[in-house]
Amino acid sequence: MKFKSLVISLGLAVQAPAITFENNDTIVLLGNTFIERSQQYSHLETALTLSTQKSHLKFRNLGWSGDTVFGHARSYFDPPEKGLQRLKNDLSELKPQTLIICYGATAAFENETDLPTFINGYERLLKMIKASASPRQIILLSPPPAESLPNPMPDM
């Protein structure tokens, strides 16, 4: 089964290529807390497995709470470059066919002048992923929307 995806960029909807999975594919989930916490319940993995009708899909969750496209959290107490090197080594070893990536929830709350820095960091991360893992496809998820709660909580 092929998944249709839609890319919305600058207010324009563009049909993206179909997402496909094959038997025995390795799928890496990469991102910050949203991805890291999904390992507790495996809803995403279950939904993908059931809807694709493929067998022996292998999911590897490389999500890291508080991480950024620069590798801040996964670097421990080292510079962020060490975190990205750790990720590069993991991806080289796993050789996934598909990466599902979700970053940006924290970056969305930074000021707009930081947006180019985030985009440049994301592009650098994607280049590193392509060079170290050569996946067949990379799927970018937008972060989940922030929940607005009644007063006294702030309006998100």
Short mmCIF file of N, CA, C and O in Angstrom, two decimals, residues 21-143:
data_model
loop_
_atom_site.label_atom_id
_atom_site.label_comp_id
_atom_site.label_asym_id
_atom_site.label_seq_id
_atom_site.Cartn_x
_atom_site.Cartn_y
_atom_site.Cartn_z
N PHE A 21 6.56 1.20 1.77
CA PHE A 21 7.34 0.33 2.63
C PHE A 21 7.43 -1.03 1.95
O PHE A 21 6.53 -1.43 1.23
N GLU A 22 8.53 -1.72 2.20
CA GLU A 22 8.74 -3.06 1.66
C GLU A 22 8.94 -4.02 2.82
O GLU A 22 9.27 -3.61 3.93
N ASN A 23 8.77 -5.31 2.56
CA ASN A 23 9.02 -6.31 3.58
C ASN A 23 10.45 -6.14 4.10
O ASN A 23 11.37 -5.85 3.34
N ASN A 24 10.63 -6.32 5.40
CA ASN A 24 11.93 -6.26 6.08
C ASN A 24 12.56 -4.87 6.13
O ASN A 24 13.73 -4.75 6.45
N ASP A 25 11.82 -3.83 5.82
CA ASP A 25 12.36 -2.47 5.91
C ASP A 25 12.69 -2.12 7.36
O ASP A 25 12.00 -2.53 8.30
N THR A 26 13.74 -1.33 7.52
CA THR A 26 14.06 -0.73 8.81
C THR A 26 13.63 0.73 8.74
O THR A 26 14.02 1.45 7.82
N ILE A 27 12.82 1.12 9.69
CA ILE A 27 12.27 2.48 9.74
C ILE A 27 12.76 3.12 11.03
O ILE A 27 12.54 2.60 12.12
N VAL A 28 13.47 4.24 10.89
CA VAL A 28 13.99 4.95 12.05
C VAL A 28 13.10 6.15 12.34
O VAL A 28 12.77 6.92 11.45
N LEU A 29 12.71 6.28 13.59
CA LEU A 29 11.97 7.45 14.08
C LEU A 29 13.00 8.35 14.74
O LEU A 29 13.74 7.93 15.62
N LEU A 30 13.04 9.61 14.30
CA LEU A 30 14.04 10.53 14.78
C LEU A 30 13.40 11.85 15.14
O LEU A 30 12.55 12.35 14.40
N GLY A 31 13.77 12.40 16.26
CA GLY A 31 13.22 13.70 16.65
C GLY A 31 13.45 13.97 18.12
O GLY A 31 14.30 13.37 18.76
N ASN A 32 12.61 14.87 18.63
CA ASN A 32 12.76 15.25 20.03
C ASN A 32 11.74 14.49 20.89
O ASN A 32 11.43 13.34 20.61
N THR A 33 11.22 15.11 21.90
CA THR A 33 10.37 14.45 22.89
C THR A 33 9.16 13.76 22.28
O THR A 33 8.78 12.66 22.70
N PHE A 34 8.53 14.38 21.28
CA PHE A 34 7.35 13.78 20.65
C PHE A 34 7.67 12.37 20.13
O PHE A 34 6.92 11.43 20.36
N ILE A 35 8.78 12.22 19.45
CA ILE A 35 9.19 10.91 18.92
C ILE A 35 9.68 10.01 20.04
O ILE A 35 9.31 8.84 20.12
N GLU A 36 10.51 10.54 20.92
CA GLU A 36 11.08 9.73 22.00
C GLU A 36 9.98 9.10 22.85
O GLU A 36 10.05 7.92 23.20
N ARG A 37 8.95 9.85 23.15
CA ARG A 37 7.87 9.33 24.00
C ARG A 37 6.97 8.33 23.28
O ARG A 37 6.25 7.57 23.91
N SER A 38 7.02 8.33 21.96
CA SER A 38 6.16 7.39 21.23
C SER A 38 6.58 5.94 21.46
O SER A 38 5.80 5.02 21.20
N GLN A 39 7.79 5.72 21.98
CA GLN A 39 8.21 4.35 22.24
C GLN A 39 7.44 3.72 23.40
O GLN A 39 7.38 2.50 23.53
N GLN A 40 6.79 4.54 24.22
CA GLN A 40 6.03 4.00 25.34
C GLN A 40 4.76 3.29 24.90
O GLN A 40 4.30 2.37 25.55
N TYR A 41 4.18 3.74 23.79
CA TYR A 41 2.88 3.19 23.37
C TYR A 41 2.90 2.58 21.98
O TYR A 41 2.04 1.78 21.65
N SER A 42 3.83 2.97 21.12
CA SER A 42 4.01 2.41 19.78
C SER A 42 2.80 2.57 18.87
O SER A 42 2.58 1.76 17.98
N HIS A 43 2.01 3.63 19.05
CA HIS A 43 0.85 3.85 18.19
C HIS A 43 1.26 4.05 16.74
O HIS A 43 0.64 3.52 15.83
N LEU A 44 2.30 4.84 16.51
CA LEU A 44 2.74 5.13 15.15
C LEU A 44 3.22 3.86 14.46
O LEU A 44 2.84 3.57 13.33
N GLU A 45 4.05 3.09 15.14
CA GLU A 45 4.55 1.85 14.56
C GLU A 45 3.41 0.88 14.25
O GLU A 45 3.38 0.27 13.18
N THR A 46 2.47 0.77 15.16
CA THR A 46 1.33 -0.13 14.96
C THR A 46 0.49 0.31 13.78
O THR A 46 0.13 -0.51 12.93
N ALA A 47 0.17 1.59 13.70
CA ALA A 47 -0.65 2.10 12.60
C ALA A 47 0.03 1.87 11.25
O ALA A 47 -0.61 1.44 10.29
N LEU A 48 1.32 2.14 11.18
CA LEU A 48 2.04 1.95 9.92
C LEU A 48 2.11 0.47 9.54
O LEU A 48 1.89 0.10 8.39
N THR A 49 2.38 -0.38 10.51
CA THR A 49 2.48 -1.81 10.23
C THR A 49 1.15 -2.37 9.75
O THR A 49 1.10 -3.11 8.76
N LEU A 50 0.06 -2.01 10.41
CA LEU A 50 -1.25 -2.55 10.04
C LEU A 50 -1.73 -2.01 8.69
O LEU A 50 -2.40 -2.72 7.94
N SER A 51 -1.40 -0.78 8.37
CA SER A 51 -1.91 -0.20 7.13
C SER A 51 -1.08 -0.56 5.91
O SER A 51 -1.55 -0.46 4.79
N THR A 52 0.16 -0.99 6.09
CA THR A 52 1.00 -1.30 4.94
C THR A 52 0.86 -2.74 4.47
O THR A 52 1.16 -3.03 3.33
N GLN A 53 0.45 -3.62 5.32
CA GLN A 53 0.34 -5.04 5.01
C GLN A 53 1.68 -5.64 4.58
O GLN A 53 1.72 -6.55 3.76
N LYS A 54 2.75 -5.09 5.11
CA LYS A 54 4.08 -5.63 4.84
C LYS A 54 4.52 -6.40 6.08
O LYS A 54 4.04 -6.17 7.18
N SER A 55 5.43 -7.32 5.89
CA SER A 55 5.85 -8.12 7.04
C SER A 55 7.27 -7.77 7.47
O SER A 55 8.08 -7.29 6.68
N HIS A 56 7.52 -8.01 8.72
CA HIS A 56 8.83 -7.85 9.33
C HIS A 56 9.38 -6.43 9.23
O HIS A 56 10.59 -6.24 9.04
N LEU A 57 8.52 -5.43 9.38
CA LEU A 57 9.00 -4.06 9.47
C LEU A 57 9.72 -3.90 10.81
O LEU A 57 9.22 -4.35 11.84
N LYS A 58 10.86 -3.28 10.79
CA LYS A 58 11.64 -3.07 12.01
C LYS A 58 11.68 -1.58 12.29
O LYS A 58 12.14 -0.80 11.46
N PHE A 59 11.22 -1.20 13.46
CA PHE A 59 11.23 0.20 13.87
C PHE A 59 12.33 0.41 14.90
O PHE A 59 12.47 -0.38 15.83
N ARG A 60 13.08 1.48 14.73
CA ARG A 60 14.10 1.86 15.70
C ARG A 60 13.85 3.31 16.07
O ARG A 60 13.83 4.19 15.22
N ASN A 61 13.64 3.55 17.35
CA ASN A 61 13.35 4.89 17.83
C ASN A 61 14.64 5.54 18.31
O ASN A 61 15.21 5.14 19.32
N LEU A 62 15.09 6.55 17.57
CA LEU A 62 16.28 7.31 17.95
C LEU A 62 15.90 8.70 18.46
O LEU A 62 16.71 9.61 18.44
N GLY A 63 14.65 8.84 18.90
CA GLY A 63 14.21 10.11 19.45
C GLY A 63 14.92 10.39 20.77
O GLY A 63 15.31 9.48 21.49
N TRP A 64 15.07 11.67 21.06
CA TRP A 64 15.79 12.07 22.27
C TRP A 64 15.07 13.29 22.85
O TRP A 64 14.95 14.31 22.19
N SER A 65 14.60 13.17 24.06
CA SER A 65 13.87 14.27 24.69
C SER A 65 14.71 15.54 24.70
O SER A 65 15.88 15.52 25.07
N GLY A 66 14.09 16.64 24.28
CA GLY A 66 14.75 17.93 24.29
C GLY A 66 15.76 18.14 23.18
O GLY A 66 16.45 19.15 23.16
N ASP A 67 15.86 17.19 22.26
CA ASP A 67 16.86 17.33 21.21
C ASP A 67 16.45 18.39 20.20
O ASP A 67 15.29 18.77 20.10
N THR A 68 17.43 18.86 19.44
CA THR A 68 17.20 19.84 18.38
C THR A 68 17.85 19.32 17.11
O THR A 68 18.56 18.31 17.14
N VAL A 69 17.64 20.02 16.01
CA VAL A 69 18.28 19.64 14.76
C VAL A 69 19.79 19.78 14.84
O VAL A 69 20.51 19.27 13.98
N PHE A 70 20.29 20.42 15.87
CA PHE A 70 21.72 20.61 16.06
C PHE A 70 22.35 19.52 16.94
O PHE A 70 23.55 19.49 17.12
N GLY A 71 21.52 18.64 17.52
CA GLY A 71 22.03 17.56 18.36
C GLY A 71 22.33 17.96 19.78
O GLY A 71 23.11 17.31 20.46
N HIS A 72 21.67 19.01 20.28
CA HIS A 72 21.98 19.51 21.62
C HIS A 72 21.79 18.46 22.72
O HIS A 72 22.70 18.24 23.51
N ALA A 73 20.64 17.82 22.79
CA ALA A 73 20.38 16.91 23.90
C ALA A 73 21.17 15.61 23.79
O ALA A 73 21.65 15.08 24.79
N ARG A 74 21.31 15.09 22.59
CA ARG A 74 21.98 13.80 22.44
C ARG A 74 23.49 13.91 22.57
O ARG A 74 24.20 12.93 22.50
N SER A 75 24.01 15.12 22.79
CA SER A 75 25.45 15.29 22.95
C SER A 75 25.90 15.09 24.39
O SER A 75 27.09 15.15 24.66
N TYR A 76 24.96 14.85 25.31
CA TYR A 76 25.26 14.76 26.74
C TYR A 76 25.91 16.07 27.18
O TYR A 76 25.36 17.12 27.02
N PHE A 77 27.13 16.00 27.68
CA PHE A 77 27.81 17.20 28.15
C PHE A 77 28.88 17.67 27.17
O PHE A 77 29.68 18.53 27.48
N ASP A 78 28.91 17.06 26.00
CA ASP A 78 29.85 17.45 24.95
C ASP A 78 29.23 18.53 24.07
O ASP A 78 28.04 18.82 24.18
N PRO A 79 29.99 19.08 23.15
CA PRO A 79 29.42 20.03 22.18
C PRO A 79 28.39 19.31 21.30
O PRO A 79 28.46 18.09 21.11
N PRO A 80 27.43 20.05 20.73
CA PRO A 80 26.40 19.43 19.88
C PRO A 80 26.97 18.59 18.74
O PRO A 80 26.35 17.61 18.32
N GLU A 81 28.15 18.93 18.24
CA GLU A 81 28.76 18.14 17.16
C GLU A 81 28.95 16.68 17.56
O GLU A 81 28.84 15.79 16.73
N LYS A 82 29.23 16.44 18.84
CA LYS A 82 29.38 15.06 19.32
C LYS A 82 28.04 14.33 19.25
O LYS A 82 28.00 13.13 18.94
N GLY A 83 26.96 15.04 19.53
CA GLY A 83 25.63 14.43 19.43
C GLY A 83 25.29 14.06 18.00
O GLY A 83 24.74 12.98 17.74
N LEU A 84 25.62 14.94 17.07
CA LEU A 84 25.37 14.64 15.65
C LEU A 84 26.26 13.50 15.18
O LEU A 84 25.83 12.67 14.38
N GLN A 85 27.49 13.43 15.68
CA GLN A 85 28.38 12.31 15.31
C GLN A 85 27.82 10.99 15.85
O GLN A 85 27.87 9.96 15.17
N ARG A 86 27.29 11.02 17.07
CA ARG A 86 26.67 9.83 17.66
C ARG A 86 25.50 9.37 16.78
O ARG A 86 25.34 8.19 16.49
N LEU A 87 24.67 10.32 16.35
CA LEU A 87 23.54 10.01 15.48
C LEU A 87 24.02 9.45 14.15
O LEU A 87 23.49 8.47 13.64
N LYS A 88 25.04 10.07 13.58
CA LYS A 88 25.60 9.61 12.30
C LYS A 88 26.07 8.16 12.41
O LYS A 88 25.81 7.35 11.53
N ASN A 89 26.76 7.83 13.50
CA ASN A 89 27.23 6.47 13.71
C ASN A 89 26.06 5.49 13.82
O ASN A 89 26.11 4.40 13.25
N ASP A 90 25.03 5.87 14.57
CA ASP A 90 23.85 5.01 14.71
C ASP A 90 23.18 4.75 13.36
O ASP A 90 22.82 3.62 13.04
N LEU A 91 23.02 5.81 12.57
CA LEU A 91 22.37 5.67 11.26
C LEU A 91 23.21 4.84 10.31
O LEU A 91 22.69 4.04 9.54
N SER A 92 24.53 5.01 10.35
CA SER A 92 25.42 4.22 9.49
C SER A 92 25.32 2.74 9.83
O SER A 92 25.39 1.89 8.94
N GLU A 93 25.15 2.44 11.10
CA GLU A 93 25.04 1.04 11.53
C GLU A 93 23.66 0.46 11.17
O GLU A 93 23.57 -0.67 10.72
N LEU A 94 22.60 1.23 11.37
CA LEU A 94 21.24 0.73 11.12
C LEU A 94 20.89 0.65 9.64
O LEU A 94 20.11 -0.19 9.23
N LYS A 95 21.40 1.56 8.84
CA LYS A 95 21.11 1.64 7.40
C LYS A 95 19.60 1.55 7.12
O LYS A 95 19.14 0.66 6.40
N PRO A 96 18.83 2.49 7.66
CA PRO A 96 17.37 2.43 7.48
C PRO A 96 16.96 2.76 6.04
O PRO A 96 17.62 3.53 5.35
N GLN A 97 15.86 2.14 5.61
CA GLN A 97 15.29 2.48 4.31
C GLN A 97 14.43 3.74 4.41
O GLN A 97 14.28 4.47 3.44
N THR A 98 13.85 3.97 5.58
CA THR A 98 12.97 5.11 5.79
C THR A 98 13.30 5.79 7.11
O THR A 98 13.54 5.11 8.10
N LEU A 99 13.30 7.11 7.09
CA LEU A 99 13.40 7.89 8.32
C LEU A 99 12.16 8.74 8.45
O LEU A 99 11.73 9.37 7.48
N ILE A 100 11.57 8.73 9.63
CA ILE A 100 10.45 9.60 9.95
C ILE A 100 10.98 10.58 10.99
O ILE A 100 11.38 10.17 12.08
N ILE A 101 11.00 11.86 10.62
CA ILE A 101 11.68 12.87 11.43
C ILE A 101 10.68 13.95 11.88
O ILE A 101 9.88 14.42 11.08
N CYS A 102 10.76 14.31 13.15
CA CYS A 102 9.89 15.36 13.68
C CYS A 102 10.67 16.25 14.63
O CYS A 102 10.98 15.86 15.75
N TYR A 103 11.02 17.43 14.15
CA TYR A 103 11.66 18.46 14.96
C TYR A 103 10.88 19.76 14.77
O TYR A 103 10.16 19.92 13.79
N GLY A 104 11.04 20.69 15.67
CA GLY A 104 10.48 22.02 15.48
C GLY A 104 9.50 22.47 16.53
O GLY A 104 9.13 23.64 16.55
N ALA A 105 9.06 21.60 17.43
CA ALA A 105 8.09 22.01 18.44
C ALA A 105 8.67 23.10 19.34
O ALA A 105 8.02 24.10 19.63
N THR A 106 9.89 22.93 19.78
CA THR A 106 10.52 23.93 20.62
C THR A 106 10.91 25.15 19.80
O THR A 106 10.74 26.29 20.24
N ALA A 107 11.43 24.92 18.61
CA ALA A 107 11.86 26.03 17.74
C ALA A 107 10.70 26.94 17.39
O ALA A 107 10.89 28.14 17.16
N ALA A 108 9.48 26.41 17.38
CA ALA A 108 8.32 27.22 17.04
C ALA A 108 8.07 28.32 18.07
O ALA A 108 7.42 29.32 17.76
N PHE A 109 8.59 28.16 19.26
CA PHE A 109 8.38 29.16 20.31
C PHE A 109 9.52 30.17 20.40
O PHE A 109 9.50 31.06 21.22
N GLU A 110 10.53 29.99 19.56
CA GLU A 110 11.61 30.97 19.52
C GLU A 110 11.17 32.11 18.60
O GLU A 110 10.21 32.00 17.86
N ASN A 111 11.89 33.20 18.64
CA ASN A 111 11.45 34.34 17.83
C ASN A 111 11.72 34.08 16.34
O ASN A 111 12.51 33.22 15.97
N GLU A 112 11.02 34.81 15.50
CA GLU A 112 11.08 34.59 14.06
C GLU A 112 12.47 34.82 13.47
O GLU A 112 12.80 34.25 12.43
N THR A 113 13.28 35.62 14.12
CA THR A 113 14.62 35.85 13.59
C THR A 113 15.48 34.60 13.68
O THR A 113 16.49 34.50 12.99
N ASP A 114 15.10 33.63 14.54
CA ASP A 114 15.85 32.38 14.67
C ASP A 114 15.42 31.33 13.64
O ASP A 114 16.05 30.29 13.53
N LEU A 115 14.35 31.60 12.88
CA LEU A 115 13.84 30.64 11.91
C LEU A 115 14.90 30.25 10.86
O LEU A 115 15.07 29.05 10.60
N PRO A 116 15.63 31.18 10.26
CA PRO A 116 16.66 30.77 9.29
C PRO A 116 17.71 29.84 9.90
O PRO A 116 18.20 28.92 9.24
N THR A 117 18.06 30.07 11.16
CA THR A 117 19.04 29.21 11.83
C THR A 117 18.49 27.80 11.96
O THR A 117 19.20 26.82 11.71
N PHE A 118 17.21 27.67 12.35
CA PHE A 118 16.57 26.37 12.46
C PHE A 118 16.52 25.67 11.10
O PHE A 118 16.87 24.49 10.98
N ILE A 119 16.13 26.39 10.06
CA ILE A 119 16.03 25.81 8.72
C ILE A 119 17.41 25.35 8.24
O ILE A 119 17.56 24.24 7.71
N ASN A 120 18.43 26.17 8.45
CA ASN A 120 19.79 25.78 8.06
C ASN A 120 20.25 24.54 8.83
O ASN A 120 20.89 23.65 8.26
N GLY A 121 19.92 24.47 10.12
CA GLY A 121 20.26 23.30 10.91
C GLY A 121 19.55 22.04 10.43
O GLY A 121 20.13 20.96 10.39
N TYR A 122 18.27 22.20 10.06
CA TYR A 122 17.50 21.06 9.55
C TYR A 122 18.09 20.58 8.23
O TYR A 122 18.26 19.37 8.01
N GLU A 123 18.43 21.52 7.34
CA GLU A 123 19.04 21.14 6.06
C GLU A 123 20.37 20.43 6.27
O GLU A 123 20.66 19.43 5.61
N ARG A 124 21.16 20.91 7.20
CA ARG A 124 22.45 20.27 7.51
C ARG A 124 22.23 18.85 8.04
O ARG A 124 22.94 17.91 7.66
N LEU A 125 21.24 18.69 8.92
CA LEU A 125 20.90 17.38 9.46
C LEU A 125 20.48 16.43 8.34
O LEU A 125 20.93 15.28 8.27
N LEU A 126 19.63 16.90 7.43
CA LEU A 126 19.16 16.06 6.33
C LEU A 126 20.30 15.65 5.40
O LEU A 126 20.35 14.50 4.94
N LYS A 127 21.23 16.55 5.14
CA LYS A 127 22.40 16.21 4.32
C LYS A 127 23.25 15.14 5.00
O LYS A 127 23.73 14.20 4.35
N MET A 128 23.43 15.27 6.31
CA MET A 128 24.20 14.27 7.06
C MET A 128 23.50 12.92 7.00
O MET A 128 24.14 11.88 6.80
N ILE A 129 22.18 12.92 7.14
CA ILE A 129 21.42 11.67 7.09
C ILE A 129 21.56 11.00 5.73
O ILE A 129 21.82 9.80 5.63
N LYS A 130 21.41 11.77 4.67
CA LYS A 130 21.54 11.21 3.32
C LYS A 130 22.93 10.65 3.09
O LYS A 130 23.09 9.60 2.48
N ALA A 131 23.95 11.34 3.58
CA ALA A 131 25.33 10.89 3.37
C ALA A 131 25.67 9.65 4.19
O ALA A 131 26.39 8.77 3.72
N SER A 132 25.16 9.55 5.41
CA SER A 132 25.56 8.45 6.29
C SER A 132 24.65 7.23 6.18
O SER A 132 25.10 6.11 6.43
N ALA A 133 23.40 7.41 5.79
CA ALA A 133 22.47 6.28 5.79
C ALA A 133 21.88 5.98 4.41
O ALA A 133 21.40 4.88 4.19
N SER A 134 21.89 6.92 3.51
CA SER A 134 21.31 6.75 2.15
C SER A 134 19.93 6.11 2.18
O SER A 134 19.69 5.11 1.52
N PRO A 135 19.00 6.68 2.96
CA PRO A 135 17.67 6.07 3.02
C PRO A 135 16.92 6.24 1.69
O PRO A 135 17.19 7.16 0.93
N ARG A 136 16.00 5.33 1.44
CA ARG A 136 15.16 5.41 0.25
C ARG A 136 14.22 6.60 0.34
O ARG A 136 13.91 7.23 -0.66
N GLN A 137 13.77 6.90 1.55
CA GLN A 137 12.84 8.02 1.73
C GLN A 137 12.99 8.62 3.12
O GLN A 137 13.32 7.93 4.08
N ILE A 138 12.75 9.92 3.17
CA ILE A 138 12.75 10.66 4.43
C ILE A 138 11.40 11.35 4.52
O ILE A 138 10.98 12.04 3.59
N ILE A 139 10.73 11.14 5.64
CA ILE A 139 9.40 11.72 5.87
C ILE A 139 9.52 12.73 7.00
O ILE A 139 9.97 12.39 8.10
N LEU A 140 9.15 13.97 6.72
CA LEU A 140 9.19 15.01 7.75
C LEU A 140 7.80 15.21 8.31
O LEU A 140 6.85 15.47 7.56
N LEU A 141 7.67 15.06 9.61
CA LEU A 141 6.40 15.32 10.30
C LEU A 141 6.44 16.71 10.89
O LEU A 141 7.46 17.13 11.44
N SER A 142 5.34 17.40 10.81
CA SER A 142 5.28 18.67 11.52
C SER A 142 5.02 18.36 12.98
O SER A 142 4.39 17.35 13.31
N PRO A 143 5.50 19.21 13.87
CA PRO A 143 5.24 18.97 15.30
C PRO A 143 3.74 19.05 15.58
O PRO A 143 3.02 19.76 14.88
#
